[in-house]
Short mmCIF file of C-alpha atoms and ligand atoms in Angstrom, two decimals:
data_model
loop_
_atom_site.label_atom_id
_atom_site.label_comp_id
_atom_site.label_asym_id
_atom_site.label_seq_id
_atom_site.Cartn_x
_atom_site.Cartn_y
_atom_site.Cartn_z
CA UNK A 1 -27.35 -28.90 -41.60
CA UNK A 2 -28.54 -30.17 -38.14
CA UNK A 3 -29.05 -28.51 -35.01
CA UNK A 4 -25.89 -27.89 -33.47
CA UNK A 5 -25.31 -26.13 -36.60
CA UNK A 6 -24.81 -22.41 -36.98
CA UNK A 7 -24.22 -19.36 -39.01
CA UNK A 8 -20.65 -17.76 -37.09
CA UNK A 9 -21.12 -13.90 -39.43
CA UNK A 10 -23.21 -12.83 -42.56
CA UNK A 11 -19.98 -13.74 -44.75
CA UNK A 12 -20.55 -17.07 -43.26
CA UNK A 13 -24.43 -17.41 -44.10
CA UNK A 14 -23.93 -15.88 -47.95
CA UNK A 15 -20.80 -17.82 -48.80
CA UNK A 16 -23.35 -21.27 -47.61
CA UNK A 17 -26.25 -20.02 -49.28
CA UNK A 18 -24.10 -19.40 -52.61
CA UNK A 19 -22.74 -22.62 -52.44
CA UNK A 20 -25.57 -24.41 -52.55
CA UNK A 21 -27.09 -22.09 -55.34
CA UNK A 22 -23.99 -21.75 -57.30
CA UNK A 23 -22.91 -25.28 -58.99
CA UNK A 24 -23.46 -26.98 -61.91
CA UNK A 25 -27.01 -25.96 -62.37
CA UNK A 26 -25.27 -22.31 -63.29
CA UNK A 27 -22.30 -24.15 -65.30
CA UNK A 28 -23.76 -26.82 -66.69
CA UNK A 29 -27.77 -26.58 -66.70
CA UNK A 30 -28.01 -23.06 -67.62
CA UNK A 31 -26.13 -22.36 -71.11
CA UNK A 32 -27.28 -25.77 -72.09
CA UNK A 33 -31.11 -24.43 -71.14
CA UNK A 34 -30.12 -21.09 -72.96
CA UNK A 35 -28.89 -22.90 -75.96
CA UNK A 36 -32.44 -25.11 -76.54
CA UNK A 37 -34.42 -22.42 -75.77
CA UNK A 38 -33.53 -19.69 -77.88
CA UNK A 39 -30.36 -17.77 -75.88
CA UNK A 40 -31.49 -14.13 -75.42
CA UNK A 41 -35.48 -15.34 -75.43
CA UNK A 42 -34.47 -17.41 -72.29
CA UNK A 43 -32.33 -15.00 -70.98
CA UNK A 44 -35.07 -12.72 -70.80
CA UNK A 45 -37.89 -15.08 -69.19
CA UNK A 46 -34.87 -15.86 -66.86
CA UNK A 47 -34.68 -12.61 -65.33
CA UNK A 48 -38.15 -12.28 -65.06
CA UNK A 49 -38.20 -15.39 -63.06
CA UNK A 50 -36.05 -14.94 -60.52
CA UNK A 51 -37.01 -11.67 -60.03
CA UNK A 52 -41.00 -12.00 -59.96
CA UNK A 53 -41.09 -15.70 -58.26
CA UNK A 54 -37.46 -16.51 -57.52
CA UNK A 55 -37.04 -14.00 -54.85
CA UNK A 56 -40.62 -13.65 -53.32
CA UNK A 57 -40.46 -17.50 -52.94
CA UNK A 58 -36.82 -17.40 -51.34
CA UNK A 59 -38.44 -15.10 -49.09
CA UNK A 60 -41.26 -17.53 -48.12
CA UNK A 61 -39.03 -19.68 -47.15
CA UNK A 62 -36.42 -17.80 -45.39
CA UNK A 63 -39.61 -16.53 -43.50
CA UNK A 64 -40.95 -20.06 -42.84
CA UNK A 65 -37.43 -21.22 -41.28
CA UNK A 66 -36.52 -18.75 -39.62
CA UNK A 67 -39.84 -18.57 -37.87
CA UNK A 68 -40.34 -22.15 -37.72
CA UNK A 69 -36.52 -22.96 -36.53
CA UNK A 70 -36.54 -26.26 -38.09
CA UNK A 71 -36.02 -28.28 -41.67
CA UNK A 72 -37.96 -28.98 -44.54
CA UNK A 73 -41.00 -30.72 -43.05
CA UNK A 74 -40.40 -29.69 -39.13
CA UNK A 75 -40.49 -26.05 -39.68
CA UNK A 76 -44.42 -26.48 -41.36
CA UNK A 77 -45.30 -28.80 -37.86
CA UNK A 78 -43.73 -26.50 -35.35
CA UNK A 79 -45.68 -23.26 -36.45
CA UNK A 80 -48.60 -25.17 -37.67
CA UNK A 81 -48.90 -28.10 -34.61
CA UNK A 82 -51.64 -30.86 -35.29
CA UNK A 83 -52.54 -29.39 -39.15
CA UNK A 84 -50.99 -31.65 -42.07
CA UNK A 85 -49.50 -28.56 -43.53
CA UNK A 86 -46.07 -30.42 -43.68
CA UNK A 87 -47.16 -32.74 -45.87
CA UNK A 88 -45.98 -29.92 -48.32
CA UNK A 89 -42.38 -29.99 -46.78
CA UNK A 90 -42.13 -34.06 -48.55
CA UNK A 91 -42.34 -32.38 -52.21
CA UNK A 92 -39.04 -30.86 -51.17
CA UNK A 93 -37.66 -33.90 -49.28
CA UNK A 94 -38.93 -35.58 -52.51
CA UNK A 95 -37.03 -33.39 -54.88
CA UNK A 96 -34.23 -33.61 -53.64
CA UNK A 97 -33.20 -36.90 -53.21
CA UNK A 98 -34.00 -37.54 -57.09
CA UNK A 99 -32.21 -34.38 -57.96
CA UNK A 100 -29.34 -36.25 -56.03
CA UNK A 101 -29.53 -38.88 -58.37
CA UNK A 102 -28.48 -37.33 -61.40
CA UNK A 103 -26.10 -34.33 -60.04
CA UNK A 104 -23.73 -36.70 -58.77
CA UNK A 105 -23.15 -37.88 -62.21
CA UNK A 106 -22.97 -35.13 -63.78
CA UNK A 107 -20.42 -33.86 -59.84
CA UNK A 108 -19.04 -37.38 -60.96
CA UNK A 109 -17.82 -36.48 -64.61
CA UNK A 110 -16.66 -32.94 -62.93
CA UNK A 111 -13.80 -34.93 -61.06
CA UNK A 112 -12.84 -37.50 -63.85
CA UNK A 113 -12.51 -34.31 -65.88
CA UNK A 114 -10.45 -32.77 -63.60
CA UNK A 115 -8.40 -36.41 -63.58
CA UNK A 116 -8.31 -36.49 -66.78
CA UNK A 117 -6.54 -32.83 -67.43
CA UNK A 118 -4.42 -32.97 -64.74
CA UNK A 119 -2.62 -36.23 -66.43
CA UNK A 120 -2.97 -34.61 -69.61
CA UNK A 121 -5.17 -37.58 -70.83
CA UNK A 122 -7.90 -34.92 -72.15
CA UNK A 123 -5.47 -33.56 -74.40
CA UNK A 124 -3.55 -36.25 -75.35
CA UNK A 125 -4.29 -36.91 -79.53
CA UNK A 126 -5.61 -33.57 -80.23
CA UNK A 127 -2.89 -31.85 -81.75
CA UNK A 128 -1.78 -34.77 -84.75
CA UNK A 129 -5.80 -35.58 -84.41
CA UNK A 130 -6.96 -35.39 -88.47
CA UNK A 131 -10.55 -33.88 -87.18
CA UNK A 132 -10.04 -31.90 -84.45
CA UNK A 133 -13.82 -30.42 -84.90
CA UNK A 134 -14.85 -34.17 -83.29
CA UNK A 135 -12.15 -34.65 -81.17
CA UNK A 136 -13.87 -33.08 -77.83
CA UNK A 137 -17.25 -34.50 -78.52
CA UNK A 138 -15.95 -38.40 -79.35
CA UNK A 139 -13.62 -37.94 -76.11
CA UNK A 140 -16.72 -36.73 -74.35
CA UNK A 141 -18.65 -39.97 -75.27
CA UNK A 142 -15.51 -41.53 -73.95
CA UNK A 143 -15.48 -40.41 -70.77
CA UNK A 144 -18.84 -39.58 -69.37
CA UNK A 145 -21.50 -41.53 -71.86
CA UNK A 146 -20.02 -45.13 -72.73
CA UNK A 147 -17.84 -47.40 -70.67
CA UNK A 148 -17.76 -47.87 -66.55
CA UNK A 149 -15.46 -44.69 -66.21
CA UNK A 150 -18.50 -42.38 -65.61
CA UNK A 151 -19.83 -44.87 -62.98
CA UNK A 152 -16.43 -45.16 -61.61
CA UNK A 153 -16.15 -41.22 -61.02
CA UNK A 154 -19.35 -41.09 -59.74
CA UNK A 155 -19.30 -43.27 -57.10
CA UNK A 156 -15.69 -41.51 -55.77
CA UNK A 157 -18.48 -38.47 -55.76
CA UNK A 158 -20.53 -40.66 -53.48
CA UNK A 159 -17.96 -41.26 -51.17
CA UNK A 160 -15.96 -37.76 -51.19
CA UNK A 161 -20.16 -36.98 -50.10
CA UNK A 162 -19.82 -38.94 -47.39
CA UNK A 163 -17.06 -38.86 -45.65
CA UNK A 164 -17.63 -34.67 -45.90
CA UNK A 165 -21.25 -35.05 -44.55
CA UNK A 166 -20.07 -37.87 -41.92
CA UNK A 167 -17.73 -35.34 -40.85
CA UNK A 168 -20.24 -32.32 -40.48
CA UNK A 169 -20.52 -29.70 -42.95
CA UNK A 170 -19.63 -26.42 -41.57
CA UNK A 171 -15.26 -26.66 -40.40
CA UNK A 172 -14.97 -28.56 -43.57
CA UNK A 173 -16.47 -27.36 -46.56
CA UNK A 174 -17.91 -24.27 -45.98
CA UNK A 175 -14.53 -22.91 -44.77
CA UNK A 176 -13.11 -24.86 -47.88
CA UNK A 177 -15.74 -22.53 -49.92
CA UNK A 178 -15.51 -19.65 -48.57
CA UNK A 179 -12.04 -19.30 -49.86
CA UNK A 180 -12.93 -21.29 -53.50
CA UNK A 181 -15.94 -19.37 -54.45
CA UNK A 182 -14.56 -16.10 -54.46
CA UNK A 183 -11.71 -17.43 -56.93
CA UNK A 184 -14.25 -19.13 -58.90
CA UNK A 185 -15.65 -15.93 -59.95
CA UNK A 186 -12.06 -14.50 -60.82
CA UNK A 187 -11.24 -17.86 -62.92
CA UNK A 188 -14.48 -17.18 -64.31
CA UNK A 189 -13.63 -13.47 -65.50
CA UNK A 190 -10.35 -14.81 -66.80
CA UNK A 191 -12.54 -16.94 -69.02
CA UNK A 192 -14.70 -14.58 -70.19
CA UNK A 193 -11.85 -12.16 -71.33
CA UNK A 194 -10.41 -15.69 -73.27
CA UNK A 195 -13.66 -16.55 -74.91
CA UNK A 196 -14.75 -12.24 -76.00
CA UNK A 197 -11.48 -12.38 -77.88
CA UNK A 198 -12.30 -15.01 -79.77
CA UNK A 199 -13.01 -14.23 -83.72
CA UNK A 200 -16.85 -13.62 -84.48
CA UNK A 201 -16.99 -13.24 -80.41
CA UNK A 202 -20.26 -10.94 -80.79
CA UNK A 203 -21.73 -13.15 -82.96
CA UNK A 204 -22.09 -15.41 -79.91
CA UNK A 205 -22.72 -12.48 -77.51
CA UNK A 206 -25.68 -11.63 -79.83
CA UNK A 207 -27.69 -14.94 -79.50
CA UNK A 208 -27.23 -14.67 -75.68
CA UNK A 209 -27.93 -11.20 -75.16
CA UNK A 210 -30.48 -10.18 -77.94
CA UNK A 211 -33.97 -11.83 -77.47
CA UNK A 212 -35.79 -12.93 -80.44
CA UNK A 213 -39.63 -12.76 -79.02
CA UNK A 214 -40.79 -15.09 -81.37
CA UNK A 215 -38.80 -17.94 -79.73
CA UNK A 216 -40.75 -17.12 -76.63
CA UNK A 217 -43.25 -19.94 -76.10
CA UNK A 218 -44.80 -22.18 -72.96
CA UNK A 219 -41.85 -24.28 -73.51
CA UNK A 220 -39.11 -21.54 -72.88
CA UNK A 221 -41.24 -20.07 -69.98
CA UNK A 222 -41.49 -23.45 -67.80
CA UNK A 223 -37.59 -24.68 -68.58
CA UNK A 224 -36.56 -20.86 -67.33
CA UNK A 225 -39.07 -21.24 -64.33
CA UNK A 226 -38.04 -24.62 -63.37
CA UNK A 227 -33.93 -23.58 -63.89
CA UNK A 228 -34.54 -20.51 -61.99
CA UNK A 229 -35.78 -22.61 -59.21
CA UNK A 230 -32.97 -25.06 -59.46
CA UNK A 231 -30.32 -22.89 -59.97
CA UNK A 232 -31.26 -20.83 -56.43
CA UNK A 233 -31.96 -24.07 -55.05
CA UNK A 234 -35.15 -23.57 -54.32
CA UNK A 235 -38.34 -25.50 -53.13
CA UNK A 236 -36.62 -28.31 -51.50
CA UNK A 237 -36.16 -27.34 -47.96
CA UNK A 238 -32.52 -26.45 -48.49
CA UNK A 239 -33.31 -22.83 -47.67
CA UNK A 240 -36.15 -23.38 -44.83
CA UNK A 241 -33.44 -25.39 -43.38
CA UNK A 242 -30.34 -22.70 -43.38
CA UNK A 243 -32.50 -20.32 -42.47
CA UNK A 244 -33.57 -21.65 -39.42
CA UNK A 245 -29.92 -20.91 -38.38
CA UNK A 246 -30.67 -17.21 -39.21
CA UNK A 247 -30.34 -14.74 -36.70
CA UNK A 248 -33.76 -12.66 -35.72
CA UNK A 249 -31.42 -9.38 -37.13
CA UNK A 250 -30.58 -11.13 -40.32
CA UNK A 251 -31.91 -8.58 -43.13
CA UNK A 252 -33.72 -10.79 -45.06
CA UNK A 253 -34.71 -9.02 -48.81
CA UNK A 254 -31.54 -7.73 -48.34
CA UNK A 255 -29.55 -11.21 -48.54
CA UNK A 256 -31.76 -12.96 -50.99
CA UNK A 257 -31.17 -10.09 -52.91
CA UNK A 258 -27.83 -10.70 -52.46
CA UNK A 259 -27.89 -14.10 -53.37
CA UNK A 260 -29.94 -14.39 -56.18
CA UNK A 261 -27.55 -11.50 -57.87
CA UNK A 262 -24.57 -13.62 -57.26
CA UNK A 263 -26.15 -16.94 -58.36
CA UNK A 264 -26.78 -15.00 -61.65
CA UNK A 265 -23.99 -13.03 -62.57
CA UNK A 266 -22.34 -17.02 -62.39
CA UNK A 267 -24.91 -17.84 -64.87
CA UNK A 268 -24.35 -15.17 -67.23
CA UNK A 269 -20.47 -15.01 -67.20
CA UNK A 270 -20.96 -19.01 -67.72
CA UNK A 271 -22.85 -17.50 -70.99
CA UNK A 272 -20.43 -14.97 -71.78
CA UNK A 273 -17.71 -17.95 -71.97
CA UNK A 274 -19.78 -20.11 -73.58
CA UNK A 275 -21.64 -18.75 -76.38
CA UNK A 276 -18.71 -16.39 -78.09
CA UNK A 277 -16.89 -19.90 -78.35
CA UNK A 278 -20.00 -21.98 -79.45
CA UNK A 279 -20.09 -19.85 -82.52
CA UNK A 280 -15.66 -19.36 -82.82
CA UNK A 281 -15.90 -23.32 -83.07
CA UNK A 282 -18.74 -23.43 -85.72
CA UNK A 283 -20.71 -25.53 -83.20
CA UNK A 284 -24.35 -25.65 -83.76
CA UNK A 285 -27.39 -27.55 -82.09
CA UNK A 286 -26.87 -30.37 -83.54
CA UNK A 287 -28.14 -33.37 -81.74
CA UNK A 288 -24.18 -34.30 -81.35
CA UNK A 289 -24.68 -30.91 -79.15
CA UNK A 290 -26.84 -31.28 -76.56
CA UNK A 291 -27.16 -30.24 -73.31
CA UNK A 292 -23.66 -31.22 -71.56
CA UNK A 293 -21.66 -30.93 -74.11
CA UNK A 294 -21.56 -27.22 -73.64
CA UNK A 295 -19.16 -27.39 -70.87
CA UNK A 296 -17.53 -30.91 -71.47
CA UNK A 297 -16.73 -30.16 -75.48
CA UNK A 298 -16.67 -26.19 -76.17
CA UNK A 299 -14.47 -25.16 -72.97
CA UNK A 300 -11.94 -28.11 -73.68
CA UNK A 301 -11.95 -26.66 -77.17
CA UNK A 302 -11.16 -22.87 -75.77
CA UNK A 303 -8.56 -24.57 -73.07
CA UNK A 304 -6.91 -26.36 -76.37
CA UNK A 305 -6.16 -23.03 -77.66
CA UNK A 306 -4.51 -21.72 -74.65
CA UNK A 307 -0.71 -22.14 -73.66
CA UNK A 308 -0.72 -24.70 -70.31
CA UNK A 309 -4.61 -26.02 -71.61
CA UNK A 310 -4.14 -28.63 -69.38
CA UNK A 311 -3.37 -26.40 -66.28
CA UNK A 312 -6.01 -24.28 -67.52
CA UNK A 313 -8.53 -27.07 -67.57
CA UNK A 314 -7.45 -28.58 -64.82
CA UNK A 315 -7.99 -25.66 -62.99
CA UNK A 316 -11.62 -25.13 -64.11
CA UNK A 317 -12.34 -28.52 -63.67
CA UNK A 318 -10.87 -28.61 -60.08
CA UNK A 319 -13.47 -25.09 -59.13
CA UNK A 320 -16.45 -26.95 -60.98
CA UNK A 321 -15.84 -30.15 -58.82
CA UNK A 322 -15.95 -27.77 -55.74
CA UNK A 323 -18.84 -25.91 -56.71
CA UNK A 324 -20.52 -29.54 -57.81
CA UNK A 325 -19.52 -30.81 -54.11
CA UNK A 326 -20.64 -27.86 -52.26
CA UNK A 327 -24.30 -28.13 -54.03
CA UNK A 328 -24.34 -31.96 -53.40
CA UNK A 329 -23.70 -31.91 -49.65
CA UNK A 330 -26.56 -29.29 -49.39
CA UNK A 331 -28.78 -31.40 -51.40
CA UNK A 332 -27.97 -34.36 -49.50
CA UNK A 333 -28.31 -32.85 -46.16
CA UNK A 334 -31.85 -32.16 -46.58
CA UNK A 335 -32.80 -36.16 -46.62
CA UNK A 336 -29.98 -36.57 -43.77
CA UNK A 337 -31.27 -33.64 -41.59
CA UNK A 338 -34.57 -35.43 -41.80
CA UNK A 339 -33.60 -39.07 -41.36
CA UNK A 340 -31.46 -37.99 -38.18
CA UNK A 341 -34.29 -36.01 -36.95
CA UNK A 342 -36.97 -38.08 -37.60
CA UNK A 343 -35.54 -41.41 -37.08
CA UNK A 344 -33.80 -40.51 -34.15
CA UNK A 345 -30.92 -42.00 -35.70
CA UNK A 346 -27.41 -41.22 -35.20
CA UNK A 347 -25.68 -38.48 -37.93
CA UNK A 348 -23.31 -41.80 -39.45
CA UNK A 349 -26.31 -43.45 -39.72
CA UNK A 350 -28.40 -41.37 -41.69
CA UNK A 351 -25.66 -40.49 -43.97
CA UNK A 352 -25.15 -43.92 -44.60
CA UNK A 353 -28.82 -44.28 -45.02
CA UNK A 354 -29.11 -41.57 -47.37
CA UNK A 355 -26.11 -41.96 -49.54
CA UNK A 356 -25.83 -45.64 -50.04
CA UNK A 357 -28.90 -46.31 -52.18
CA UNK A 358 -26.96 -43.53 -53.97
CA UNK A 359 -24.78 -46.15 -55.43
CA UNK A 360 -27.28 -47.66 -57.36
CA UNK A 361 -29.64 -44.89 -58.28
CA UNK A 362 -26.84 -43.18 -59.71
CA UNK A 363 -25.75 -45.62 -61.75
CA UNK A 364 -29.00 -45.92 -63.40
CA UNK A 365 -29.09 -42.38 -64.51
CA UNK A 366 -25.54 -42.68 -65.68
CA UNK A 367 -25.88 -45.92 -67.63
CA UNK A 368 -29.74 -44.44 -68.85
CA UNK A 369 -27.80 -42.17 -71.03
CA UNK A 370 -26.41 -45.25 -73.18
CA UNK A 371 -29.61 -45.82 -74.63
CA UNK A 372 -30.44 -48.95 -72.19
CA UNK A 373 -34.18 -48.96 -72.96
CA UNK A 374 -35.80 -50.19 -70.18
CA UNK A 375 -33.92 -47.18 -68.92
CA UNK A 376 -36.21 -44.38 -71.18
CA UNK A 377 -39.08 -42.91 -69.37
CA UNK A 378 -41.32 -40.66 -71.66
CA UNK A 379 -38.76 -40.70 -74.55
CA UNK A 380 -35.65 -39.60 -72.73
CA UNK A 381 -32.97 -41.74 -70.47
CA UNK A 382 -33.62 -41.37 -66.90
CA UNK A 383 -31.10 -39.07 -65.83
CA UNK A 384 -33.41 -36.42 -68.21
CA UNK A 385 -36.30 -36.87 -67.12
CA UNK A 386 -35.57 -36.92 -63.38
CA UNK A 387 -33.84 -33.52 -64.57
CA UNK A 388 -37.31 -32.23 -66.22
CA UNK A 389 -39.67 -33.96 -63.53
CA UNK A 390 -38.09 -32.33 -60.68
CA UNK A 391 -37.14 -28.83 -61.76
CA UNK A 392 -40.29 -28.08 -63.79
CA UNK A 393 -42.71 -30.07 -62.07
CA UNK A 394 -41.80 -30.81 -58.74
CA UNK A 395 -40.09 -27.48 -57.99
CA UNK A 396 -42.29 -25.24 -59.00
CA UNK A 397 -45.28 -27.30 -56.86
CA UNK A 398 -43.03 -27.07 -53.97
CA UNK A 399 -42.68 -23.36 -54.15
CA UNK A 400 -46.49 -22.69 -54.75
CA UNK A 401 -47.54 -24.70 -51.58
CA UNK A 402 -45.02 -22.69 -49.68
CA UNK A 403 -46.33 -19.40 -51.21
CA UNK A 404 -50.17 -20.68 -49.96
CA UNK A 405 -48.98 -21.35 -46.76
CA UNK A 406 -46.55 -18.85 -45.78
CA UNK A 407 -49.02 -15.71 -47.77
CA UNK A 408 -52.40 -17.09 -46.58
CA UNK A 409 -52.16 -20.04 -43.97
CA UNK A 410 -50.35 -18.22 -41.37
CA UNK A 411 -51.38 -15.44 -39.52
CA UNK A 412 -51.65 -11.97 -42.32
CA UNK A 413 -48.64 -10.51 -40.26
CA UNK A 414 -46.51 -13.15 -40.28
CA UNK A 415 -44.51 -12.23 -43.48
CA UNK A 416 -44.56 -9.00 -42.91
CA UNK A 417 -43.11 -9.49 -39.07
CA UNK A 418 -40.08 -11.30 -40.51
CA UNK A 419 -39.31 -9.55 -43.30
CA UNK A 420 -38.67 -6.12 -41.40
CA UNK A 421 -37.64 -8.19 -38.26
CA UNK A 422 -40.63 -7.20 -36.42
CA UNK A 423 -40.96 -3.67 -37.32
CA UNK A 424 -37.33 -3.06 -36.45
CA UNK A 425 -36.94 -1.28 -40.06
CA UNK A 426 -38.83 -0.01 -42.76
CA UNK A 427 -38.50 -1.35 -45.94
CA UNK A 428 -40.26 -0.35 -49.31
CA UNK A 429 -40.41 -3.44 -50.96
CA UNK A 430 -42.04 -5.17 -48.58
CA UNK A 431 -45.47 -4.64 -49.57
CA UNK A 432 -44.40 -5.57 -53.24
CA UNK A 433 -42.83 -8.77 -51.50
CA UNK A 434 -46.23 -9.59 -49.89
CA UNK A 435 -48.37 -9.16 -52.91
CA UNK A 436 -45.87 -11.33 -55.58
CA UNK A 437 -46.37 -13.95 -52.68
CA UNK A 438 -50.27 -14.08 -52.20
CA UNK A 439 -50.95 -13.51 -55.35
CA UNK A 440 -48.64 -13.42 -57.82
CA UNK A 441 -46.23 -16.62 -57.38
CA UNK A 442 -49.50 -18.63 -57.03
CA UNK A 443 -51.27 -17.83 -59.52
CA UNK A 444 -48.15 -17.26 -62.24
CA UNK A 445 -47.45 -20.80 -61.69
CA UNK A 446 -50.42 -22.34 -61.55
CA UNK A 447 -50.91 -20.40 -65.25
CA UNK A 448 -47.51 -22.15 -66.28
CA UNK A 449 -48.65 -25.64 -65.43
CA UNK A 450 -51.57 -25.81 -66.82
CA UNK A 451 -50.59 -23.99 -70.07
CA UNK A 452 -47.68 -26.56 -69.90
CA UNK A 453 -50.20 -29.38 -69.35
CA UNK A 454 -52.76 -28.17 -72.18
CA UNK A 455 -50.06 -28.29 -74.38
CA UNK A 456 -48.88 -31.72 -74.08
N1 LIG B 1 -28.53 -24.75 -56.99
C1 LIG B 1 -27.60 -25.76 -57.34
C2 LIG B 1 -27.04 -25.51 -58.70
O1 LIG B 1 -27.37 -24.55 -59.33
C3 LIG B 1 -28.20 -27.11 -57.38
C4 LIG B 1 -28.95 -27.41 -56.21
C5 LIG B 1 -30.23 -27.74 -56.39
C6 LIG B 1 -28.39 -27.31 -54.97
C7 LIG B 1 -30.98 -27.97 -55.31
C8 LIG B 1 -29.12 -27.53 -53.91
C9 LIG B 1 -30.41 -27.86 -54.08
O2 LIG B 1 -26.27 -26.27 -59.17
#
């Protein structure tokens, strides 16, 4: 968001926070995540995450826009003049336009989807099909893994992006989500009563919901770290930026509280839906079941077994596309805020600027995942390892330098000034908040990294 850009009520600033935390990270990354890492063991490390570093580091950054009134990188110069303190606010800049990259294909395959169930093409075949165990997963390598389609829906994402961003973010879309989100969530409880009466339901509901410690390793801990910082969108300036729009009597615990609660119950109803059905279907982790397929195999398989699947589909597909765009524009705006700020250019321009290169960095994640090998970096296609490098590397580095800065480079009251509004209230937590960001965050995630790096 730029300048002239503001918060009208508290509905308002939660409804835009949530929709740039609640997307495909929660639908798509996070049972996927769940699923390779052990389902309850994940769960668990989850929920310590977002509540040990997840919310302190929100916080931090709430704090630093707020105070700072500015972006990513502006926000570190104006309370800091003349230090190079925002060189910390590129990591996010940094993050974000990779992360770009690879969510609009994955924002991409959320439309053609959608497309494809609203002509009935997703269906089509799978009622005379003779192995209707495959018939999701080949369709899936159909639409989103071989072929131009995948590029074709992607780039529509690019330019449904731009002409939303050109236009300014706040009449458009965030009126647009304010209504959608809400019925997101009920579509999503629909779901979840679908998928628990599905035979051997609990079987499903055990491997999300009952941790097995001994799945627990370094591995689980940094994939739950780096998903609970994508998920809530943080480290990447998103937040320092809408929080500069804050006003000085916005309770701030109180709405990251908020939003980190709602970001998650997304998440878990995602793995309510998901898991009872993984195990109804007999799916298993094979490698035919990785990561996306989650969502773009085992819910077409749930809508097949519904009266109107297509409608039903259709109508996921059309509140995933929404959630998908409402996280893209917020990712995007970060690189635009900057580029208009910075380079003085004009709002077209930077969008232009921004998104255009989009075109053909996108593609190369998408066509990465065909096995092109000049395309595999570190044993995995592009679009992965942009994934990993970002959320688990980048991310997390982000967060800590904002921790440093906001817990120890600026003044010992700051944090304490904005989180209770300047001694306006008292709050209990706050001392808690203080302490997880001085010490704890830091030092939690420098112990992740280097376990992380030890072991490789
Ligand atoms: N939080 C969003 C999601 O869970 C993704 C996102 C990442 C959005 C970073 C903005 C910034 O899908």
């Amino acid at each position: 968001m730029t300048k002239d850009t503001t918060f009208s009520s508290k509905f308002g600033l939660i409804a835009a926070t949530v929709g740039s935390a609640v997307g495909l990270g929660n639908v798509w990354r996070f049972p996927s995540l769940a699923q390779e890492n052990g389902g309850g063991a994940f769960l668990l490390v989850y929920i310590c995450c977002i509540f040990i570093l997840g919310i302190p580091v929100m916080l931090a950054e709430f704090s630093l826009g707020r105070a700072g009134r500015s972006g990513s990188v502006g926000s570190f110069k104006n309370l800091t003049p003349g230090k190079k303190w925002w060189i910390a606010g590129w990591f996010g800049l940094l993050a974000s336009y990779l992360i770009l990259a690879f969510y609009m294909v994955v924002a991409g395959w959320t439309i053609e989807y959608l497309w494809k169930s609203l002509t009935g093409e997703l269906f089509e075949g799978f009622a005379t099909a003779t192995n209707q165990s495959t018939f999701f997963t080949d369709k899936m390598k159909d639409l989103i893994i071989t072929g131009s389609a995948p590029i074709f829906w992607t780039f529509i994402m690019i330019i449904l992006n731009l002409i939303i961003l050109i236009k300014g973010v706040k009449k458009g879309i965030e009126k647009f989500s304010n209504i959608l989100m809400p019925i997101l969530f009920l579509i999503l409880l629909i779901f979840c009563a679908v998928s628990l009466s599905l035979p051997n339901a609990s079987e499903g509901l055990k491997f999300f919901f009952m941790p097995d410690f001994d799945k627990i390793n370094s591995q689980v801990i940094i994939s739950a770290l780096g998903q609970a910082f994508f998920s809530l969108s943080l480290g990447m300036g998103i937040l320092v930026t809408y929080s500069s729009y804050f006003p000085k009597t916005t309770k701030m615990v109180r709405t990251s509280i908020t939003i980190t609660l709602l970001d998650f119950s997304v998440s878990v109803l995602m793995g309510i839906i998901i898991f009872p059905a993984v195990v109804s279907f007999g799916i298993n982790g094979s490698e035919d079941v990785a990561g996306m397929t989650l969502v773009f195999v085992t819910l077409p398989e749930i809508f097949a077994q519904m009266i109107g699947s297509q409608w039903w589909s259709a109508l996921f597909f059309l509140l995933l596309s929404v959630a998908a765009i409402t996280s893209t524009i917020s990712i995007a705006e970060v690189s635009i805020a900057f580029v208009h700020d910075h380079f003085k250019v004009t709002r077209k321009k930077a969008c232009y600027i921004i998104l255009l290169p989009m075109f053909l960095f996108s593609t190369l994640c998408s066509i990465s995942l065909n096995g092109v090998e000049w395309l595999q970096i570190a044993n995995m296609p592009l679009f992965d390892a942009l994934d990993k490098f970002t959320a688990n590397i980048i991310l997390p580095a982000s967060a800590f330098l904002i921790c440093l800065y906001v817990g120890w480079v600026l003044p010992k009251n700051f944090l304490k000034n904005e989180l209770t509004n300047y001694g306006t209230f008292r709050s209990f937590v706050t001392p808690t908040i203080l302490f997880l960001i001085r010490f704890v965050c830091p030092i939690l995630i420098t112990m992740i990294f280097i376990t992380n790096f030890i072991k490789i």
